PDB file of C-alpha atoms and ligand atoms in Angstrom:
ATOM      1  CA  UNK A   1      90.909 104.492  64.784  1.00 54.00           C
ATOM      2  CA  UNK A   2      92.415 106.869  62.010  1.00 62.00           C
ATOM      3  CA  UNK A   3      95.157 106.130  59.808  1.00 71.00           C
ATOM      4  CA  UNK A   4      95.945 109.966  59.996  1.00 79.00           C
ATOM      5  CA  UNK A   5      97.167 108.952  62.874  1.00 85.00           C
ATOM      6  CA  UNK A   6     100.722 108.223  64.119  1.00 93.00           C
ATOM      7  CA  UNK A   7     101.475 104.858  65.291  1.00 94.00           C
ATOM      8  CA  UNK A   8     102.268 105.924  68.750  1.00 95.00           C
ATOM      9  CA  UNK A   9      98.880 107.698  69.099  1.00 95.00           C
ATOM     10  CA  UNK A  10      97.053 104.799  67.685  1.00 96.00           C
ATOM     11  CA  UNK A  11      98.432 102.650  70.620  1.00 96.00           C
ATOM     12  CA  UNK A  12      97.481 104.546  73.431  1.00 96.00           C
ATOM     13  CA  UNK A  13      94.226 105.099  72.129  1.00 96.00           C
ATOM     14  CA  UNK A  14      93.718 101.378  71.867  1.00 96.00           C
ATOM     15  CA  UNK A  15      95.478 100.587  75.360  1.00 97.00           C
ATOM     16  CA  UNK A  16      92.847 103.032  76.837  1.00 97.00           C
ATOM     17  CA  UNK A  17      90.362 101.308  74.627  1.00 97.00           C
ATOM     18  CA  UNK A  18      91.024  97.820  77.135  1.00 97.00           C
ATOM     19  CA  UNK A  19      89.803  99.849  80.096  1.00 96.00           C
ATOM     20  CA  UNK A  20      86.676  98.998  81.967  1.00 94.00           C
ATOM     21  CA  UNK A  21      84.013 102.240  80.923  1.00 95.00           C
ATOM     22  CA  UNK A  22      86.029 103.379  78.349  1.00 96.00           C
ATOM     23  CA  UNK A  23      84.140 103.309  74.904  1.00 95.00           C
ATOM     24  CA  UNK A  24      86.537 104.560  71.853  1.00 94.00           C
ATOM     25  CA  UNK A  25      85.729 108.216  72.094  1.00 96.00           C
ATOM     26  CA  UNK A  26      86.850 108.578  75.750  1.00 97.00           C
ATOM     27  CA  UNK A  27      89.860 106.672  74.467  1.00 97.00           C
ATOM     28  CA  UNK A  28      90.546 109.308  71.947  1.00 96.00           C
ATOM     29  CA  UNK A  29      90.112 111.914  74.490  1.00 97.00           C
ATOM     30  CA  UNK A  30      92.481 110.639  76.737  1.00 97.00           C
ATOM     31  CA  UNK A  31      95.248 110.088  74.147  1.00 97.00           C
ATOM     32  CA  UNK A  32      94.797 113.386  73.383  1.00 96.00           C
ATOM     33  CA  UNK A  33      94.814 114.530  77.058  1.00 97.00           C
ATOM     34  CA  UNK A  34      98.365 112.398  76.927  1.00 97.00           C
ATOM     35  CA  UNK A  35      99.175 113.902  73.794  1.00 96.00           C
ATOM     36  CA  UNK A  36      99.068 117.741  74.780  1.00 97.00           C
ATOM     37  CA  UNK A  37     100.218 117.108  78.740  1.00 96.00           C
ATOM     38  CA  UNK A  38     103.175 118.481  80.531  1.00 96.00           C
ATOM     39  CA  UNK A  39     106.153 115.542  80.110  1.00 95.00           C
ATOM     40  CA  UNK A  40     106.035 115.187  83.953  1.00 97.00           C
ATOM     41  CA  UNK A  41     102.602 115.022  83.987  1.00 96.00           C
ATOM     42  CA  UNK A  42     102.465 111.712  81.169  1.00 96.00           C
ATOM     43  CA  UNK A  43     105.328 110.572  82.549  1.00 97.00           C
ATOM     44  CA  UNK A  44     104.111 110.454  86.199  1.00 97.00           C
ATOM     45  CA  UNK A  45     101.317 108.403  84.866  1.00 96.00           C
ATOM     46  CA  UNK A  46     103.300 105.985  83.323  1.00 96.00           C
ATOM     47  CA  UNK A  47     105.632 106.059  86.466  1.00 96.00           C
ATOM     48  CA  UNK A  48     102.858 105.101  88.512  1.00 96.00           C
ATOM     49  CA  UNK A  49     101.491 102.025  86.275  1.00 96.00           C
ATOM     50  CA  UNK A  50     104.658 100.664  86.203  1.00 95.00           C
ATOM     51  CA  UNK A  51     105.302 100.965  89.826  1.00 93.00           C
ATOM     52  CA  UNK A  52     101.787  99.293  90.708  1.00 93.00           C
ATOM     53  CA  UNK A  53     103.080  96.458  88.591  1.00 94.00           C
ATOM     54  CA  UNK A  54     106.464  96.268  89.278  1.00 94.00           C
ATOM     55  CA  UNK A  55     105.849  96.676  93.661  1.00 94.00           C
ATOM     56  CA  UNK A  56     102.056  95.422  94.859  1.00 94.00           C
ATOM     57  CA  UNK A  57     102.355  91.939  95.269  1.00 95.00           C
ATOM     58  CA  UNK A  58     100.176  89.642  97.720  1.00 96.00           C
ATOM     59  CA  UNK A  59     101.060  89.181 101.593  1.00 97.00           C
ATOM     60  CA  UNK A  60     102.156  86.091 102.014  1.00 97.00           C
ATOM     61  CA  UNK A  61     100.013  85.619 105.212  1.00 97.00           C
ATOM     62  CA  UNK A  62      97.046  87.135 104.526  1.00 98.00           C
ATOM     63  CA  UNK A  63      97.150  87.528 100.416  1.00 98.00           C
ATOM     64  CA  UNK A  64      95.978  91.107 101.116  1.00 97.00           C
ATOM     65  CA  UNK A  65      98.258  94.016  98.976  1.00 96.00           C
ATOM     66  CA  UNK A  66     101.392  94.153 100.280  1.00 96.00           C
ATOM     67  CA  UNK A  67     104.644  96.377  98.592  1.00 94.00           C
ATOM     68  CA  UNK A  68     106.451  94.232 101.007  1.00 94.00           C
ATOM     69  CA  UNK A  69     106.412  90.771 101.490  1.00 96.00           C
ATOM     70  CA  UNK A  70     103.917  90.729 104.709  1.00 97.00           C
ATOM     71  CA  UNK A  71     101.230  93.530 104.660  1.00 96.00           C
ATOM     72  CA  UNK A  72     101.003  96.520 106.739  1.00 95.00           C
ATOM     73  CA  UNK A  73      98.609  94.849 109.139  1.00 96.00           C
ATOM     74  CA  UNK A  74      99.955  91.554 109.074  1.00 97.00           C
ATOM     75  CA  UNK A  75     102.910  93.279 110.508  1.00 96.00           C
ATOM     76  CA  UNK A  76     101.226  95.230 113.258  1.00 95.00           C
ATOM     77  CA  UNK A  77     101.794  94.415 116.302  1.00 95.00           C
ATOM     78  CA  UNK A  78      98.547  96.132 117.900  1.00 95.00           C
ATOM     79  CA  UNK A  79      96.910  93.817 116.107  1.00 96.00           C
ATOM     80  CA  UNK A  80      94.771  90.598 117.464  1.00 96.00           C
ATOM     81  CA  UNK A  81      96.516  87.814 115.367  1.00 96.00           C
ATOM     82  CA  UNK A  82      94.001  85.338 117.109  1.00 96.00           C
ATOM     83  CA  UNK A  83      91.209  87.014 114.878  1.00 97.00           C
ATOM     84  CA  UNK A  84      90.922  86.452 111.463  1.00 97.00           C
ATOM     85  CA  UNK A  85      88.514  88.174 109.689  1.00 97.00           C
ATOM     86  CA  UNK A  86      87.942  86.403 105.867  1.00 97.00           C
ATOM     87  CA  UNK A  87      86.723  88.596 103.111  1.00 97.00           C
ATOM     88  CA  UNK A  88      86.382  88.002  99.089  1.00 97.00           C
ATOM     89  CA  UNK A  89      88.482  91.141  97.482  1.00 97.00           C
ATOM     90  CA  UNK A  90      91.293  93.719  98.970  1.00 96.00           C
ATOM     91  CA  UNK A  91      88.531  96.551  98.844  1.00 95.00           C
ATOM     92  CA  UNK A  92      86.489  94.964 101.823  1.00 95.00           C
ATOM     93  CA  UNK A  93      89.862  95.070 104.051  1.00 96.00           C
ATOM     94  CA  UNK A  94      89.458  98.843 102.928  1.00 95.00           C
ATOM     95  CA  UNK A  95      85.894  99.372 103.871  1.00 92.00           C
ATOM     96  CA  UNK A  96      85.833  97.643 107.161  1.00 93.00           C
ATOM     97  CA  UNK A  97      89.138  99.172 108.172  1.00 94.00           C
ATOM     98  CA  UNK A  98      87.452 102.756 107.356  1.00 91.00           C
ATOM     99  CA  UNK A  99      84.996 101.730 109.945  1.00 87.00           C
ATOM    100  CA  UNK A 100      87.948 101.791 112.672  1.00 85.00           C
ATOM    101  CA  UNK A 101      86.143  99.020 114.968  1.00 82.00           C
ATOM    102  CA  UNK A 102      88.945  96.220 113.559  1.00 86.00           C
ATOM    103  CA  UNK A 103      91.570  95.281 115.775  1.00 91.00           C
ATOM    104  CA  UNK A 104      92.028  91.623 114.386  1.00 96.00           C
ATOM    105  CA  UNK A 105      94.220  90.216 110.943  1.00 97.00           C
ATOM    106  CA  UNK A 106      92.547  89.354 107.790  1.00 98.00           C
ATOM    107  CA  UNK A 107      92.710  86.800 105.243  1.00 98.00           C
ATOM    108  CA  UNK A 108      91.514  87.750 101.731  1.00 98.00           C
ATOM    109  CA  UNK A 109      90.209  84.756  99.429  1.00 98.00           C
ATOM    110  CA  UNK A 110      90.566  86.696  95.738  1.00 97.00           C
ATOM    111  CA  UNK A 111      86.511  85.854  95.386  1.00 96.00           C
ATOM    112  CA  UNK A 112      84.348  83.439  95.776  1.00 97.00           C
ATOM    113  CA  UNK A 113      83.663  79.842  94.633  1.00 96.00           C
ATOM    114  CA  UNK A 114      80.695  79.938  91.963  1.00 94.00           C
ATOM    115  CA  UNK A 115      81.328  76.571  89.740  1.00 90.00           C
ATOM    116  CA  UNK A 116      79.001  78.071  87.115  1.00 90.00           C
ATOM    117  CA  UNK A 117      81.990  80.726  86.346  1.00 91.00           C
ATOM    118  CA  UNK A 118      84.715  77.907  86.666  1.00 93.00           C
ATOM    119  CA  UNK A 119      86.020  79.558  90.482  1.00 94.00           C
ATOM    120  CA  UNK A 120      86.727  76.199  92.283  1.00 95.00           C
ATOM    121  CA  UNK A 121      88.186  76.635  95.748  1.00 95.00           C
ATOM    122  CA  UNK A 122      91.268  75.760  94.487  1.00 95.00           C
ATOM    123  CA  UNK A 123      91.237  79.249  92.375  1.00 96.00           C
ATOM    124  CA  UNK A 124      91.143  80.984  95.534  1.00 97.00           C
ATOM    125  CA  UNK A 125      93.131  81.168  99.074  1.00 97.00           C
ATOM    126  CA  UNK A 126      91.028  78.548 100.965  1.00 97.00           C
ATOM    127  CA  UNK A 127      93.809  76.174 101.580  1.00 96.00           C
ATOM    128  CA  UNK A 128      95.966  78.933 102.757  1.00 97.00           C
ATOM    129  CA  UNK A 129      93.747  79.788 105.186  1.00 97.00           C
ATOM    130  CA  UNK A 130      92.790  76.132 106.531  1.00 96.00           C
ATOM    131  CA  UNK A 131      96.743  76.117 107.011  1.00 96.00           C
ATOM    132  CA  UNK A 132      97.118  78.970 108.690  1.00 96.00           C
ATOM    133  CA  UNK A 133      94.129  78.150 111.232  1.00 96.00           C
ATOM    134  CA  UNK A 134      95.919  74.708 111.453  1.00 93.00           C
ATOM    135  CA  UNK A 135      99.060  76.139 112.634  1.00 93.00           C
ATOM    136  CA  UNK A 136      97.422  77.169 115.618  1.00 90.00           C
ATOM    137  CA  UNK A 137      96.687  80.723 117.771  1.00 93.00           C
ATOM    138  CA  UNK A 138      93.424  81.538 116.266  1.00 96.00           C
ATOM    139  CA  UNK A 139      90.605  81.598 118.061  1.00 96.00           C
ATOM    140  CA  UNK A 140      88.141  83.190 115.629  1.00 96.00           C
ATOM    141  CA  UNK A 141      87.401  83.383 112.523  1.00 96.00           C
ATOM    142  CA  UNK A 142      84.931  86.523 111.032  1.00 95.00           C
ATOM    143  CA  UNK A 143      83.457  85.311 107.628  1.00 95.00           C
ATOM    144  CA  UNK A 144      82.835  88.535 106.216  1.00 94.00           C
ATOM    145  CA  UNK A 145      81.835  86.956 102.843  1.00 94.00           C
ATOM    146  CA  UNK A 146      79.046  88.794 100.817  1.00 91.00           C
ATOM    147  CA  UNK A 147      75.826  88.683 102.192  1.00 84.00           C
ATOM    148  CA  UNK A 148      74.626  86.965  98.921  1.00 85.00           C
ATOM    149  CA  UNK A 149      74.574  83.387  97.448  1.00 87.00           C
ATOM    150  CA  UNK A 150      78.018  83.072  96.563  1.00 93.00           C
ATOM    151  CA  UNK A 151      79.607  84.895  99.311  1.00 93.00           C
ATOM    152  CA  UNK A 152      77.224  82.579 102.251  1.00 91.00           C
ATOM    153  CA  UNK A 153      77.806  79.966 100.428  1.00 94.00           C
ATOM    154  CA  UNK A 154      81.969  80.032 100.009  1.00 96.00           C
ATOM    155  CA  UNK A 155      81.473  80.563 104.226  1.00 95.00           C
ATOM    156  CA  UNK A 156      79.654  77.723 104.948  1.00 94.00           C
ATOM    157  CA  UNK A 157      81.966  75.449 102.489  1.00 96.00           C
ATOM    158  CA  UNK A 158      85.294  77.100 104.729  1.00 96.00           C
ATOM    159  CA  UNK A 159      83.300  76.509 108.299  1.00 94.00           C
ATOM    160  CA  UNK A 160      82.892  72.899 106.547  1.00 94.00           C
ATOM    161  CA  UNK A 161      86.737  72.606 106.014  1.00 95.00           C
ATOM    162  CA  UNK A 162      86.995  73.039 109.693  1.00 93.00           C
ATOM    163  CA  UNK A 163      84.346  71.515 111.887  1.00 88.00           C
ATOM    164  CA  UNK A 164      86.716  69.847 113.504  1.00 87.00           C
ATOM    165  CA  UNK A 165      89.210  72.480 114.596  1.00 88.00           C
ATOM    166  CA  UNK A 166      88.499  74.147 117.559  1.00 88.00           C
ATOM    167  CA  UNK A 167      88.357  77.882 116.151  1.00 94.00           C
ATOM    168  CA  UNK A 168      85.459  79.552 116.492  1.00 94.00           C
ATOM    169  CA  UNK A 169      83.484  80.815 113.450  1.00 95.00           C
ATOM    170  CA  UNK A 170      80.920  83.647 113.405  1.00 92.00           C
ATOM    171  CA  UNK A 171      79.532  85.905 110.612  1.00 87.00           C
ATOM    172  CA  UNK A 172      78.694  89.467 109.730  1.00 82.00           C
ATOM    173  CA  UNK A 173      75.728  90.275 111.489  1.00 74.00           C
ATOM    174  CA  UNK A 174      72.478  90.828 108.614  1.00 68.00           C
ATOM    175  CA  UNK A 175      71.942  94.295 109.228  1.00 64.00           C
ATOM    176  CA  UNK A 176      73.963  94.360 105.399  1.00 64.00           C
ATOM    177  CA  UNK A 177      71.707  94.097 102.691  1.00 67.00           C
ATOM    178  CA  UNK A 178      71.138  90.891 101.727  1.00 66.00           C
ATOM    179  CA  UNK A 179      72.328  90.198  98.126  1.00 69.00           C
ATOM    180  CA  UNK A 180      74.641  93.292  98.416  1.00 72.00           C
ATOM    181  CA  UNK A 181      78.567  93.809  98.976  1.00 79.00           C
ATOM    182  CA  UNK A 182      80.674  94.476 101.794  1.00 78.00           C
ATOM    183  CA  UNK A 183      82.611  97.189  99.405  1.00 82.00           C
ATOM    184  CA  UNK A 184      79.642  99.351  98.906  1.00 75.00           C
ATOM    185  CA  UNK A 185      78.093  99.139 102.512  1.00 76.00           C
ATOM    186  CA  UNK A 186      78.059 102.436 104.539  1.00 76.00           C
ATOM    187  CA  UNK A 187      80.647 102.232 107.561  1.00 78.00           C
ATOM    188  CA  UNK A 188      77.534 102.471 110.377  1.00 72.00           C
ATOM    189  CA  UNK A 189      76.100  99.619 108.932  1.00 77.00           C
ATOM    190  CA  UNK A 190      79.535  97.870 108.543  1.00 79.00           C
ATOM    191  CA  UNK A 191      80.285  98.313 112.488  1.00 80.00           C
ATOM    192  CA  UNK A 192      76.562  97.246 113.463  1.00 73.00           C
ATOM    193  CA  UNK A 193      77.455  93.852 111.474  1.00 77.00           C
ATOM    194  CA  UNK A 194      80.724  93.229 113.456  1.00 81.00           C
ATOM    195  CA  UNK A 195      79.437  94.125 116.872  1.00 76.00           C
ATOM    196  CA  UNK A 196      76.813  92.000 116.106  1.00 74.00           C
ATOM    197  CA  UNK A 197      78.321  88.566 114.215  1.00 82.00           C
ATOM    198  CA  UNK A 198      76.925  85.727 115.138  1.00 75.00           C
ATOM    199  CA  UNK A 199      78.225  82.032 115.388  1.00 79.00           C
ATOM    200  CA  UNK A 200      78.071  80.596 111.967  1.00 76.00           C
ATOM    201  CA  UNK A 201      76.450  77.414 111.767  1.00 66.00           C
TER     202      UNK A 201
HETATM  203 ZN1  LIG B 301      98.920  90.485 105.433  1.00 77.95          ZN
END
């Protein structure tokens, strides 16, 4: 960073810096992009930041984003509340909704339990869910988990949690890539996997 420049510039330039992909030069760039743009324009940005932090929260039934306190889909009433399908991150809500097959609820964990990285199941909404399954009127539950270590293996520790309730619990069927992610799966091979879940044992 260069002394010739002002403080204010030497800020953004570092803020930018912090961003995933963004090695100093692109940070420069961008300052400069800032620097040189319309006031709406830079303003808009910083508009939007600060509503993204200020208004997206977590449902509190499903932990999904939410501006509200329940979700979009929580709070659709079209929707099968006796289905709940589980998935790691609020991007696979996105991809499996694209696919337009998904009539049910969801409940999204925040990741997945891999000791080696310190995630316990207490870092993520397993509890939640054994509660809300506990409270009764669910019939299923779709673990749409990863297809990898991590993601199988935070599924079978949940379908643990509840061998004794009577809720059903099937899986993704392994037409996805084994190893890969349910974000980056291609919406065909998304719906094959739901029509086809299987009883997870
Ligand atoms: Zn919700």
């Amino acid at each position: 960073m260069s002394s010739a420049y002002t403080e204010s510039l030497n800020k953004l330039i570092e803020e930018f810096g912090k961003l995933p992909g963004i090695g100093p030069k692109t940070a420069e760039r961008l300052a400069f992009y800032i620097l040189k743009a319309q006031p709406a324009e830079a303003m808009g940005l910083a508009d939007a930041i600060r509503n993204l932090k200020e208004r997206v929260k977590r449902c509190k039934i499903c932990y999904n984003l939410a501006e509200q306190d329940v979700c979009q889909i929580c709070s659709d009433d079209r929707r099968d509340k006796s289905i709940i399908c589980v998935v790691e991150q609020p991007k696979d809500v996105i991809s499996l909704e694209k696919t337009g097959a998904c009539k049910w609820v969801y409940h999204v964990l925040g990741g997945h339990i891999a000791p080696l990285e310190g995630i316990e199941p207490g870092d993520l909404t397993i509890e939640q869910l054994v509660e809300r399954v506990r409270r009764g009127g669910v019939k299923e539950l779709i673990m749409a988990t990863n297809p990898n270590m991590a993601g199988d293996g935070t599924s079978l520790y949940i379908s643990s949690l509840l061998r004794t309730s009577e809720v059903k619990i099937t899986r993704l069927a392994r037409g996805l890539p084994t190893g890969g992610t349910i974000e980056y799966a291609s919406g065909k091979m998304l719906t094959d996997a739901i029509i086809g879940r299987q009883v997870l044992e």
